[in-house]
Coordinates of C-alpha atoms and ligand atoms in Angstrom, one line a residue:
M1 CA 0.1 0.0 0.4
G2 CA 1.0 4.0 -0.8
H3 CA 3.6 2.5 -3.2
D4 CA 3.2 2.2 -6.9
L5 CA 1.9 5.4 -7.8
L6 CA 0.5 6.0 -11.3
P7 CA 2.2 9.1 -12.8
V8 CA -0.1 11.2 -14.2
V9 CA -0.3 14.2 -16.4
V10 CA -3.4 16.6 -15.5
L11 CA -4.2 19.5 -18.2
I12 CA -6.3 22.6 -17.6
S13 CA -7.6 26.2 -19.1
G14 CA -9.1 27.3 -16.1
A15 CA -10.4 27.4 -12.1
G16 CA -8.8 24.1 -11.8
T17 CA -11.3 22.7 -9.5
N18 CA -11.6 19.0 -10.0
L19 CA -7.4 19.3 -10.8
Q20 CA -7.6 20.5 -6.8
A21 CA -10.2 17.4 -6.2
L22 CA -7.2 15.1 -7.4
I23 CA -4.4 16.6 -5.8
D24 CA -6.4 16.7 -2.7
A25 CA -7.6 12.7 -2.8
A26 CA -3.7 12.1 -4.6
Q27 CA -2.4 14.0 -1.0
A28 CA -4.3 12.2 1.4
G29 CA -3.6 8.4 -0.3
T30 CA -7.5 7.8 -0.7
I31 CA -6.5 7.6 -4.8
P32 CA -2.8 5.9 -5.9
I33 CA -1.5 8.4 -8.4
R34 CA 0.9 10.6 -8.1
I35 CA 0.4 14.0 -9.9
A36 CA 3.8 14.5 -12.0
A37 CA 2.7 18.0 -13.3
V38 CA -0.1 20.2 -14.5
I39 CA -0.4 22.3 -18.2
S40 CA -2.7 25.1 -18.8
N41 CA -2.9 26.6 -22.4
R42 CA -3.6 29.5 -20.6
P43 CA -1.4 32.1 -19.1
G44 CA -2.2 32.8 -15.9
A45 CA -4.6 30.1 -14.9
P46 CA -5.7 30.1 -11.4
G47 CA -5.3 26.3 -11.0
L48 CA -2.0 26.7 -12.3
A49 CA -1.7 28.5 -8.6
R50 CA -3.6 25.4 -7.0
A51 CA -0.2 22.8 -8.6
E52 CA 2.2 25.5 -7.0
R53 CA 1.0 24.9 -3.5
A54 CA 0.9 21.2 -3.8
G55 CA 4.8 21.8 -5.0
I56 CA 4.0 20.1 -8.4
P57 CA 5.7 21.0 -11.5
V58 CA 4.0 23.1 -14.4
H59 CA 3.9 24.3 -17.6
T60 CA 2.3 26.5 -20.1
L61 CA 1.3 26.0 -23.4
D62 CA 0.3 29.1 -25.1
H63 CA -1.7 27.7 -27.7
T64 CA -1.6 31.5 -29.1
A65 CA 1.7 30.9 -29.5
Y66 CA 1.6 28.2 -31.9
P67 CA 0.6 28.4 -35.8
D68 CA -2.1 25.5 -36.2
R69 CA -3.4 22.9 -33.6
E70 CA -1.0 20.4 -34.8
S71 CA 1.8 22.0 -33.8
F72 CA 0.5 23.0 -30.2
D73 CA -0.2 19.8 -29.7
E74 CA 2.8 18.5 -30.7
A75 CA 4.6 20.9 -28.0
L76 CA 2.2 19.3 -25.5
Q77 CA 2.7 15.8 -26.0
A78 CA 6.6 16.8 -25.8
C79 CA 5.9 18.9 -22.5
I80 CA 3.9 15.6 -21.7
E81 CA 6.4 12.7 -22.5
T82 CA 9.4 13.6 -20.5
Y83 CA 7.0 12.9 -17.5
D84 CA 5.8 9.4 -18.8
P85 CA 2.7 9.4 -17.7
G86 CA 0.5 6.2 -17.6
L87 CA -2.2 8.6 -17.2
V88 CA -3.4 11.8 -18.8
V89 CA -6.3 13.9 -17.5
L90 CA -8.7 16.7 -18.8
A91 CA -10.0 18.7 -16.3
G92 CA -11.5 21.9 -17.3
F93 CA -9.3 21.5 -20.3
M94 CA -11.0 23.5 -23.6
R95 CA -8.6 22.5 -26.6
I96 CA -9.6 20.1 -29.1
L97 CA -7.5 18.0 -29.1
T98 CA -5.6 16.4 -33.2
P99 CA -6.3 13.3 -34.0
G100 CA -2.4 12.3 -33.6
F101 CA -2.7 13.3 -30.5
V102 CA -5.4 11.8 -29.3
E103 CA -4.4 8.2 -30.9
H104 CA 0.0 8.6 -29.1
F105 CA -3.0 8.8 -25.8
A106 CA -5.4 6.0 -26.8
G107 CA -6.8 4.7 -23.5
R108 CA -5.0 6.5 -20.9
M109 CA -6.8 10.0 -21.2
L110 CA -9.5 10.7 -19.6
N111 CA -12.5 13.8 -19.8
I112 CA -14.8 14.7 -17.4
H113 CA -18.2 16.4 -19.5
P114 CA -20.6 18.9 -17.5
S115 CA -23.4 16.8 -19.2
L116 CA -25.2 13.2 -19.2
L117 CA -22.9 11.8 -22.6
P118 CA -24.1 11.2 -24.5
D119 CA -26.6 14.4 -24.1
F120 CA -25.5 17.6 -24.5
R121 CA -21.8 17.5 -25.7
G122 CA -20.1 20.7 -26.6
L123 CA -20.3 23.7 -24.2
R124 CA -22.6 25.5 -22.5
T125 CA -24.0 22.3 -21.2
H126 CA -25.8 23.3 -18.3
E127 CA -27.8 26.2 -19.9
R128 CA -28.7 24.4 -22.7
A129 CA -30.1 21.1 -20.3
L130 CA -32.3 24.1 -18.3
Q131 CA -33.8 25.2 -21.9
A132 CA -34.1 21.5 -22.8
G133 CA -36.7 21.3 -20.0
I134 CA -34.9 18.4 -18.7
R135 CA -34.9 16.9 -15.3
E136 CA -32.2 15.2 -14.4
H137 CA -28.5 16.3 -15.4
G138 CA -25.2 15.6 -14.5
A139 CA -21.0 14.7 -15.2
S140 CA -19.6 12.1 -17.3
V141 CA -16.1 10.7 -17.6
H142 CA -15.1 9.5 -20.8
F143 CA -11.9 7.9 -22.6
V144 CA -11.0 10.6 -24.2
N145 CA -11.2 9.7 -28.8
N146 CA -11.9 11.5 -32.0
E147 CA -15.8 12.2 -31.4
L148 CA -15.6 14.9 -29.7
D149 CA -17.2 14.4 -26.2
G150 CA -18.0 11.0 -27.8
G151 CA -15.2 8.4 -26.1
P152 CA -16.6 5.2 -24.0
V153 CA -18.1 6.8 -21.0
I154 CA -17.0 5.0 -18.0
M155 CA -19.0 6.9 -15.2
Q156 CA -21.7 8.9 -14.4
A157 CA -23.1 10.7 -11.5
R158 CA -26.9 12.7 -11.4
V159 CA -28.1 15.1 -9.9
P160 CA -31.6 16.8 -10.3
V161 CA -32.9 19.3 -12.1
L162 CA -35.0 22.2 -9.8
A163 CA -37.8 23.8 -10.8
D164 CA -36.1 27.1 -9.8
D165 CA -32.4 26.4 -11.2
T166 CA -30.7 29.2 -13.1
P167 CA -27.4 28.2 -14.5
E168 CA -25.5 28.7 -11.7
R169 CA -26.9 27.3 -8.8
L170 CA -27.2 23.8 -11.7
T171 CA -23.7 24.5 -12.4
A172 CA -22.8 24.2 -8.2
R173 CA -24.5 21.3 -8.2
V174 CA -23.0 19.4 -11.0
Q175 CA -19.6 20.8 -9.8
A176 CA -19.7 19.2 -6.7
R177 CA -20.1 15.9 -8.0
E178 CA -17.4 16.2 -9.7
Y179 CA -15.1 16.2 -7.4
E180 CA -16.4 13.3 -6.5
L181 CA -17.1 11.3 -9.5
Y182 CA -13.3 12.3 -11.2
P183 CA -11.1 11.0 -8.2
K184 CA -13.3 7.6 -7.9
V185 CA -12.4 7.1 -11.0
V186 CA -8.9 8.2 -11.7
G187 CA -8.2 6.1 -8.5
M188 CA -9.9 2.8 -10.2
F189 CA -8.1 4.1 -13.1
G190 CA -5.1 4.4 -11.0
E191 CA -5.8 0.5 -9.7
G192 CA -5.4 -0.7 -13.1
R193 CA -9.2 -1.9 -12.6
L194 CA -10.1 0.4 -15.7
K195 CA -9.3 -0.8 -19.3
L196 CA -10.2 0.4 -23.0
E197 CA -10.1 -2.4 -25.0
D198 CA -11.6 -2.1 -29.0
D199 CA -14.4 1.4 -27.8
Q200 CA -15.2 -1.2 -24.9
V201 CA -14.9 0.0 -21.2
R202 CA -13.9 -3.0 -19.4
L203 CA -14.0 -2.9 -15.0
D204 CA -11.8 -5.4 -13.7
G205 CA -11.7 -7.9 -16.6
R206 CA -15.1 -7.6 -17.8
P207 CA -17.2 -4.9 -20.7
I208 CA -20.2 -2.6 -18.7
R209 CA -22.9 -2.7 -21.1
A210 CA -23.9 1.3 -19.4
P211 CA -21.9 3.8 -17.9
L212 CA -21.3 3.0 -14.0
D213 CA -23.1 5.3 -11.9
L214 CA -21.3 6.9 -9.1
D215 CA -24.1 6.3 -6.8
T216 CA -24.3 2.9 -7.0
I217 CA -21.0 1.3 -8.2
P218 CA -20.4 -2.5 -7.7
D219 CA -17.5 -3.3 -5.2
S220 CA -14.0 -4.0 -6.1
P221 CA -13.2 -8.1 -6.3
R222 CA -11.0 -8.1 -3.7
E223 CA -13.7 -6.7 -1.2
K224 CA -16.1 -9.0 -2.5
Ligands
LIG301 N1 -10.2 16.7 -27.6 C1 -11.2 15.6 -28.4 N2 -10.1 14.9 -29.8 N3 -12.3 14.2 -27.9 C2 -12.6 14.9 -26.7 O1 -13.5 14.3 -26.8 C3 -12.0 16.3 -26.5 C4 -11.1 17.3 -26.6 C5 -10.7 18.1 -26.1 C6 -11.6 18.2 -25.5 C7 -13.3 18.6 -23.7 C8 -14.4 19.4 -24.0 C9 -15.6 19.1 -22.7 O2 -15.4 18.0 -21.6 C10 -12.5 17.8 -24.4 C11 -12.8 16.5 -25.4 C12 -13.6 22.2 -25.8 C13 -14.3 22.4 -26.5 C14 -13.9 23.4 -27.8 O3 -15.2 23.5 -28.8 C15 -15.0 21.2 -26.7 C16 -15.2 20.1 -25.9 C17 -14.9 20.2 -25.0 C18 -13.1 21.2 -24.5 N4 -12.5 24.2 -27.8 C19 -12.8 25.7 -28.7 C20 -11.2 25.0 -29.7 O4 -11.9 26.3 -30.9 C21 -12.3 26.5 -28.2 C22 -13.1 26.9 -26.7 C23 -12.6 28.3 -25.4 O5 -11.5 28.1 -25.9 O6 -12.9 28.3 -25.5 O7 -10.9 24.4 -29.6 O8 -16.6 19.9 -22.8
LIG302 C1 -16.0 21.2 -15.1 O1 -17.3 21.8 -14.6 C2 -15.8 20.6 -16.3 O2 -17.0 19.8 -15.9 C3 -15.9 21.8 -17.0 O3 -15.5 22.8 -17.2 C4 -15.4 22.9 -15.6 C5 -13.7 23.3 -15.5 O4 -13.2 23.5 -14.3 N1 -15.3 21.1 -18.4 C6 -15.5 21.5 -20.0 O5 -16.8 22.5 -20.3 C7 -15.0 21.1 -20.2 N2 -15.4 21.1 -21.6 P1 -12.4 23.8 -13.0 O6 -11.5 24.0 -14.1 O7 -12.6 23.9 -11.9 O8 -12.2 22.2 -13.1

């Protein structure tokens, strides 16, 4: 116990509150990972200070300094590779990644998306969910592939939409669950329990036939 920590590189663009949840879980020893580095595409992203405070190396690769997406992604890949991570985690990372980059990290790159996928891919999900009048919303963690927000979903957290909701209140309700959801999935990946094989998510070697639900996760085999 406490050994064999999976090196993880986290990509951010903003506040880094999901990064903070991962830092806290790693520091508490509740998930077997080590955050090897944090990289932001936005100079001055508040999440960078969270990493620095935790003693984690940080890098800023400003996408506006690159002539095209391919050259940005090549630089990003080179920076990530210096840490030889077993997992790349997108945590509020706002740049669409090119096919070459995605293929390089296939099966070892996760994203958290603020909706119950496949509903509301893309941006401004909370606003769109309210406009659609749905009763239930949430967040999803998925393996990243070249279908934007369309990679195989691993686990979801559900929240109710309330009658008098505003986008702000709904966002806060979803994000509170994200801070449980993302460390849970990253921890399971770190334990070697999650794999992607032929576009199929496997938990403990068995294909999952639907996304897992944070509130009803099966026990790990050794706990049975
Ligand atoms: N890249 C690939 N290839 N596949 C995915 O599933 C990805 C991805 C990169 C990021 C996160 C995603 C989300 O959870 C993500 C998933 C940014 C945009 C976007 O439109 C869309 C989806 C996501 C992140 N970005 C604009 C762009 O031109 C810039 C928007 C901005 O800077 O505010 O890259 O929602
Ligand atoms: C999170 O709610 C995440 O789900 C969402 O942005 C927020 C990032 O917050 N991600 C996306 O919208 C990806 N396009 P954070 O920087 O405080 O973790």
